[in-house]
Every structure is written in C-alpha cells, then in structure tokens.
Amino acid sequence: MTSPDSAPIASQAVPFEKPGVSHAATPAWAWLSLVVGATGLGCSLMLWQKVDGMQEQLARQTAEATTQAVEARALARESQDLVRDASAKLSVMEARVNEVSLQRGQLDTLVQNLTRSRDETLVVDLESAIRMAQQQAQLTGSTEPLVAALHHSIKRLERSTQPRLITVQQAMERDLERLSRTAVTDTASLLARLDDVVRLVDDLHVQNSAPLQDTQRQPERKAPQPQAAQDASVTPAQWAWWSNWGHRIWQGTLDEARDLLRVSRIEHADAMLMAPEQAFFLRENLKLKLLNARLAVLARQYDAARADIGTAQASLNKYFEVGSRRTHQAQSVLAQLQTHLQATQQPSLEDTLTALSTAATGL
C-alpha cells in the first residue's frame, strides 16, 4: 500500500543532475577563483609599483653617484694640485732648513773658534807647524825644517808655562835628540855618483867582445939582441936594420895569429849568446836603469832606487867583464850607493804628534 503522503512527492518532476556535482558548491569555487584572481592582481599591482619605485630610486642613486663621481674627480684634481704645491713648498722648506743648518754649523764653528782657549789654540798651531815641517822634509830630503820647527815649538811651550803641556815638551825634546843622530841624505852626492856611473857605461867591456887594446896590458917588446957571431961581410948598421925589420914582421905575425883564435871563460850563457851588435842596446838599457834610480832618488823613493841599482849590478856581473878596472869601479860605486840608501830612512815625529793629539783631546 502506498502512503497518502508519498504520492504527491513521487509525482513531482525531478531535473537531471550529473552525478558527483553539487549545486551548492559551484558558487563557492567561483568566488574563490575571483578572490584568488583579485589577490594576484593586487599583488601584481603592488609588485609593479614596488619595482617602479625601485627603478626610480636606482635612477636617482645613479644620478647621485655620477654627480658624486664628477665631484670626486674634481676633488682629486684639486688634491693633486695641492699635493704638488705642498711638495714644492716642502722642497723649498727643506732647502731652507739645510741652508739654516749649514749656517748654524758655520756659526757654531765660528763661536767655537772664538771661545777656544789659549792652550787649545797653542796645541793646534804647534801640530800644524810640525805637519808642515814634515811635508817640507819629505820634499827637500833634509831634517832642517823638522829641527827648526821643534826648536820653535819648544820655546813656545816654555813661554806658555802650562803644566798640562809638559808631556808635549818632553816628547818634542826626545824627537829632537833622535833627529840629531839621524844621518842626513846627501842627495847631490848620490846624483853625482850615479852620473859618473852612467858616463862610465860606454867604456865598459862586454864579455863576448874582442879584448880592448890597452897599451898598459900589452907585453913589452924586447929589443933585438945582437948576435955574437955575425957575418963579416955585413956591417953592424945593416945587421941592426935587418934585425929590426925581422922582429917587426915576426911580432905582427904573432899578433895576427892571436886575433884569429881567442879562448876566454864566460860564466853566463846569456852573455855568450849575445850578438856583438846587441852590446849597444845592453849599454843603453843599463843607462836607463841608472837614470830610473836617479829619478827615484829625486822623488825620495829609496826602495825603487835600490831595486834599480840592484838590477844594474846584476847586469854588470852577467854581461860585462868582471876583471876589468872600469867594471870594478862601477861595481864599487853602486855598492856604496846601495849601502847609503839602505841606511837612509824618512824621519818621523810619532811621539810629538801623539802627545799633541792627547793634549788636544784633554783640553
């Protein structure tokens, strides 16, 4: 049986619906889409506005940075100009400071010279005089300038009557006593002896040359002895004439025979191998050695002079005839010169200069 209430409900027309879709959910999705779209649109607008603002801000900052860069360049140029000006002024100031320092140093020196005590001035003057005398002694080869300077200095010290300078006076007296015992070099005598040897070189006999014709060395010719028995047909005058001529011919033949063959002893091989025409150059070389020794004596270079004289002695012993009188004379003169030069020493005043330096430091 059918209920009376269900008949009208069944008789109503029901529209067709798709399964799984509700009429009530459709407007909510639409609204949600609208809300989401509006939100996205609003966010896009906000982002666009923000980006636009950022672009404007970046443009302003870029313009400001460009302006600041231009200003910085201008400031840099001004700074460079200021640095150049400052450097130039600094250089000028340094030059002025150096000039002022130099002037101050000169002024200090002048003030120090003005305020120097009498004793210090005396010590400085004595030292200058002693050093000047040393230079004169080196130039002249004589001790007279040193002796005169020491005498004058001792007199000045005696007049000063300063107890602090007694040691200086004692040192000067010791040096003066030592100078009085020093042998003075006679330069003129040395030069004269060297000149004598130079002139004697041309007459020296080389070992490998022919013997010199010395009339003193030639044997005396014996007068012809008259024979006891003579021919009765020859007169005494004729016999003397023929005998004299025969003796002359015989003596000349003997002399020529001796010149053909000569036996001599030569100690050094270099002298034996030397050619006769080289004797000229040997003598000239010996003269040059002696002239070098002469120049060394004039220049007060006694070591060099002794070396040159020693070389000349060795040449005389090696190449020239040792037994010759002239060679022996030259050797003796050179030996005397060597002895005199070895005893010659340049005088020095070390005690006096040391005492003066000590006194100048203590004042």
XYZ file of C-alpha atoms in Angstrom:
363
model
C 0.000 0.000 0.000
C 1.071 3.437 -0.732
C 1.056 6.062 1.843
C -1.049 9.026 1.094
C 1.866 11.363 1.837
C 4.249 9.835 -0.641
C 2.054 10.135 -3.713
C 2.428 13.774 -4.364
C 6.190 13.613 -3.764
C 6.659 10.933 -6.349
C 4.528 12.756 -8.841
C 6.823 15.831 -8.800
C 9.297 16.247 -11.725
C 12.994 15.965 -10.698
C 15.523 17.662 -13.013
C 18.603 15.723 -14.339
C 21.839 16.168 -12.410
C 25.247 14.966 -13.139
C 26.397 12.533 -10.599
C 29.050 13.820 -8.107
C 28.303 17.597 -8.661
C 26.520 19.670 -6.087
C 24.557 22.840 -6.953
C 25.509 24.413 -3.673
C 29.382 24.049 -4.209
C 29.537 25.811 -7.597
C 29.241 29.437 -6.355
C 31.950 28.874 -3.664
C 34.526 27.847 -6.222
C 33.696 30.791 -8.352
C 34.022 33.147 -5.509
C 37.296 31.554 -4.505
C 38.622 31.967 -8.021
C 37.556 35.575 -8.055
C 39.233 36.183 -4.712
C 42.420 34.470 -5.827
C 42.489 36.422 -9.092
C 41.850 39.674 -7.296
C 44.566 38.870 -4.803
C 47.018 38.024 -7.570
C 46.089 41.148 -9.417
C 46.587 43.219 -6.311
C 49.935 41.578 -5.617
C 50.980 42.188 -9.201
C 49.989 45.819 -8.925
C 51.857 46.142 -5.660
C 54.952 44.445 -7.124
C 54.802 46.621 -10.201
C 54.554 49.715 -8.055
C 57.423 48.492 -5.909
C 59.607 47.704 -8.955
C 58.732 51.071 -10.438
C 59.744 52.749 -7.201
C 62.944 50.776 -7.094
C 63.769 51.799 -10.667
C 63.138 55.425 -9.788
C 65.305 55.047 -6.689
C 68.069 53.371 -8.700
C 67.893 56.129 -11.286
C 68.174 58.754 -8.562
C 71.045 56.892 -6.921
C 72.806 56.504 -10.275
C 72.441 60.216 -10.944
C 73.707 60.996 -7.471
C 76.632 58.569 -7.911
C 77.513 60.171 -11.236
C 77.379 63.594 -9.642
C 79.491 62.399 -6.754
C 81.992 60.803 -9.173
C 82.338 64.071 -11.057
C 82.769 65.912 -7.776
C 85.299 63.278 -6.644
C 87.307 63.747 -9.838
C 87.300 67.458 -9.327
C 88.355 66.998 -5.708
C 91.081 64.558 -6.813
C 92.433 67.112 -9.267
C 92.359 69.746 -6.586
C 94.097 67.325 -4.200
C 96.798 66.600 -6.773
C 97.337 70.303 -7.279
C 97.501 70.767 -3.530
C 99.972 67.883 -3.236
C 102.148 69.387 -5.937
C 102.060 72.748 -4.234
C 102.777 71.111 -0.894
C 105.705 69.139 -2.393
C 107.155 72.280 -3.923
C 106.743 74.151 -0.656
C 108.266 71.193 1.211
C 111.279 71.169 -1.106
C 111.729 74.876 -0.587
C 111.396 74.411 3.141
C 113.925 71.550 3.135
C 116.367 73.674 1.173
C 115.892 76.494 3.634
C 116.273 74.102 6.566
C 119.511 72.741 5.072
C 120.749 76.245 4.493
C 119.840 77.180 8.040
C 121.590 74.016 9.328
C 124.694 74.874 7.330
C 124.666 78.419 8.585
C 124.163 77.141 12.094
C 127.091 74.766 11.734
C 129.280 77.579 10.440
C 128.100 79.800 13.236
C 128.857 77.081 15.792
C 132.318 76.682 14.300
C 132.920 80.409 14.492
C 131.661 80.542 18.055
C 133.824 77.547 18.957
C 136.854 79.192 17.389
C 136.136 82.400 19.223
C 135.612 80.658 22.542
C 138.604 78.306 22.176
C 141.066 78.576 24.981
C 144.615 79.788 24.598
C 146.108 76.374 25.325
C 143.996 74.645 22.686
C 144.961 77.260 20.131
C 148.606 76.739 21.015
C 148.322 72.952 20.590
C 146.601 73.306 17.216
C 149.224 75.778 15.989
C 152.070 73.508 17.096
C 150.555 70.491 15.360
C 150.054 72.448 12.136
C 153.654 73.677 12.242
C 155.007 70.140 12.844
C 152.986 68.655 9.982
C 154.081 71.443 7.642
C 157.709 70.798 8.600
C 157.221 67.075 7.855
C 155.980 67.880 4.367
C 158.952 70.176 3.757
C 161.332 67.450 4.969
C 159.775 64.942 2.572
C 160.143 67.353 -0.332
C 163.684 68.511 0.416
C 165.081 65.300 1.913
C 166.587 67.269 4.789
C 165.819 67.298 8.524
C 166.461 71.014 8.926
C 162.751 72.009 8.682
C 161.870 69.490 11.402
C 164.682 70.644 13.674
C 163.717 74.304 13.256
C 160.030 73.556 13.895
C 160.826 71.566 17.038
C 163.098 74.302 18.417
C 160.440 76.948 17.830
C 157.711 74.767 19.379
C 159.782 74.035 22.476
C 160.399 77.769 23.008
C 156.665 78.498 22.733
C 155.866 75.778 25.246
C 158.459 77.160 27.647
C 156.869 80.628 27.406
C 153.362 79.240 27.980
C 154.297 77.689 31.379
C 151.379 75.267 31.328
C 151.818 72.079 33.398
C 149.466 70.140 31.109
C 151.817 70.670 28.154
C 154.959 69.345 29.857
C 154.465 65.890 28.267
C 154.313 67.516 24.834
C 157.549 69.385 25.501
C 159.277 66.193 26.654
C 158.132 64.320 23.527
C 159.486 67.125 21.338
C 162.826 67.013 23.107
C 163.089 63.244 22.550
C 162.283 63.598 18.847
C 164.793 66.443 18.540
C 167.516 64.294 20.092
C 166.679 61.420 17.737
C 166.804 63.765 14.733
C 170.240 64.995 15.766
C 171.515 61.402 15.496
C 169.830 60.778 12.131
C 172.122 60.760 9.114
C 171.192 63.370 6.538
C 170.895 62.141 2.969
C 173.257 63.948 0.623
C 171.094 63.886 -2.473
C 173.552 65.874 -4.576
C 176.364 63.403 -3.852
C 174.135 60.428 -4.751
C 173.130 62.018 -8.043
C 176.760 62.876 -8.890
C 177.844 59.273 -8.297
C 175.034 57.925 -10.475
C 176.036 60.344 -13.249
C 179.642 59.108 -13.033
C 178.495 55.511 -13.451
C 176.275 56.485 -16.420
C 179.253 58.121 -18.138
C 181.389 55.063 -17.383
C 178.950 52.623 -19.063
C 180.144 53.418 -22.604
C 183.688 52.349 -21.721
C 182.753 49.014 -20.141
C 183.979 45.853 -21.824
C 181.384 43.188 -22.727
C 182.431 39.591 -22.028
C 181.912 38.164 -25.532
C 183.588 41.036 -27.419
C 187.160 41.271 -28.591
C 189.716 42.313 -25.968
C 190.427 46.001 -25.703
C 193.734 47.323 -26.952
C 195.269 48.546 -23.762
C 198.834 49.733 -24.041
C 199.323 49.133 -20.370
C 198.344 45.462 -20.747
C 200.396 44.773 -23.844
C 203.645 42.972 -23.116
C 206.761 44.943 -23.549
C 208.518 44.212 -26.739
C 212.025 43.037 -26.175
C 214.727 44.801 -28.078
C 216.502 42.553 -30.553
C 219.607 41.004 -29.064
C 222.608 41.347 -31.326
C 224.062 38.021 -32.199
C 227.547 37.303 -31.137
C 228.612 35.880 -34.406
C 227.847 37.940 -37.436
C 228.822 37.639 -40.974
C 231.973 39.542 -41.681
C 230.511 40.886 -44.929
C 227.540 42.581 -43.128
C 228.210 45.809 -41.322
C 226.706 46.377 -37.846
C 224.308 49.083 -39.136
C 222.953 46.796 -41.846
C 222.598 43.973 -39.386
C 220.608 46.164 -36.942
C 218.296 47.346 -39.722
C 217.550 43.816 -40.934
C 217.128 42.527 -37.403
C 214.640 45.310 -36.529
C 212.559 44.652 -39.596
C 212.572 40.891 -38.990
C 211.440 41.401 -35.399
C 208.589 43.651 -36.523
C 207.412 41.132 -39.101
C 207.567 38.326 -36.573
C 205.705 40.304 -33.918
C 202.959 41.339 -36.361
C 202.533 37.739 -37.440
C 202.166 36.662 -33.801
C 199.559 39.399 -33.100
C 197.500 38.414 -36.119
C 197.665 34.771 -35.096
C 196.447 35.629 -31.589
C 193.445 37.553 -33.046
C 192.461 34.557 -35.165
C 191.839 32.381 -32.115
C 190.833 33.637 -28.653
C 189.999 31.434 -25.667
C 188.130 33.011 -22.736
C 185.859 31.850 -19.912
C 182.261 33.183 -19.816
C 180.268 32.341 -16.702
C 176.770 33.164 -18.013
C 175.268 31.585 -21.128
C 173.211 34.704 -21.936
C 176.367 36.780 -22.254
C 177.917 34.173 -24.567
C 174.851 34.047 -26.857
C 174.540 37.819 -27.134
C 175.402 39.199 -30.575
C 178.135 41.882 -30.758
C 175.687 44.454 -32.185
C 173.462 43.971 -29.148
C 176.093 45.486 -26.855
C 174.806 48.964 -27.748
C 171.296 48.122 -26.563
C 172.716 46.459 -23.445
C 174.572 49.636 -22.506
C 171.504 51.778 -23.217
C 169.342 49.534 -21.043
C 171.887 49.818 -18.231
C 171.858 53.605 -18.593
C 168.056 53.631 -18.387
C 168.159 51.618 -15.151
C 170.626 54.069 -13.644
C 168.533 57.049 -14.789
C 165.445 55.456 -13.213
C 167.393 55.118 -9.975
C 168.343 58.805 -10.269
C 164.689 59.821 -10.656
C 163.725 57.624 -7.699
C 166.345 59.351 -5.526
C 164.985 62.741 -6.569
C 161.448 61.573 -5.686
C 162.633 60.189 -2.299
C 161.554 56.689 -3.349
C 164.584 54.891 -1.990
C 163.109 51.386 -2.314
C 162.670 51.840 -6.062
C 166.167 53.315 -6.321
C 167.686 50.316 -4.525
C 165.799 47.940 -6.842
C 167.088 49.687 -9.989
C 170.657 49.779 -8.668
C 170.432 46.062 -7.838
C 169.299 45.322 -11.394
C 172.233 47.357 -12.740
C 174.667 45.412 -10.541
C 173.255 42.112 -11.790
C 173.673 43.268 -15.415
C 177.285 44.267 -14.754
C 178.090 40.871 -13.262
C 176.300 38.993 -16.024
C 177.272 40.700 -19.262
C 180.424 42.745 -18.608
C 183.961 41.653 -17.892
C 184.343 41.367 -14.128
C 188.150 41.646 -14.162
C 188.131 44.988 -15.948
C 189.191 48.044 -13.953
C 186.217 50.137 -15.140
C 183.709 47.393 -14.296
C 185.212 47.042 -10.835
C 184.993 50.826 -10.356
C 181.323 50.906 -11.389
C 180.519 47.976 -9.100
C 182.181 49.644 -6.126
C 180.271 52.918 -6.666
C 176.936 51.079 -6.972
C 177.680 49.056 -3.818
C 178.361 52.280 -1.897
C 175.092 53.734 -3.152
C 173.187 50.623 -2.044
C 174.690 50.849 1.436
C 173.911 54.543 1.737
C 170.316 54.111 0.547
C 169.672 51.227 2.943
C 170.761 53.412 5.872
C 168.520 56.248 4.709
C 165.116 56.473 6.408
C 162.491 59.158 6.401
C 162.448 60.801 9.862
C 159.165 60.673 11.769
C 157.822 62.525 14.813
C 155.369 59.975 16.144
C 155.971 60.823 19.816
C 155.360 64.520 19.264
C 152.218 64.018 17.188
C 150.817 61.502 19.686
C 151.466 63.856 22.595
C 149.821 66.752 20.718
C 146.732 64.629 19.920
C 146.443 63.574 23.559
C 146.787 67.149 24.735
C 144.158 68.371 22.257
C 141.745 65.675 23.467
C 142.290 66.529 27.111
C 141.781 70.269 26.720
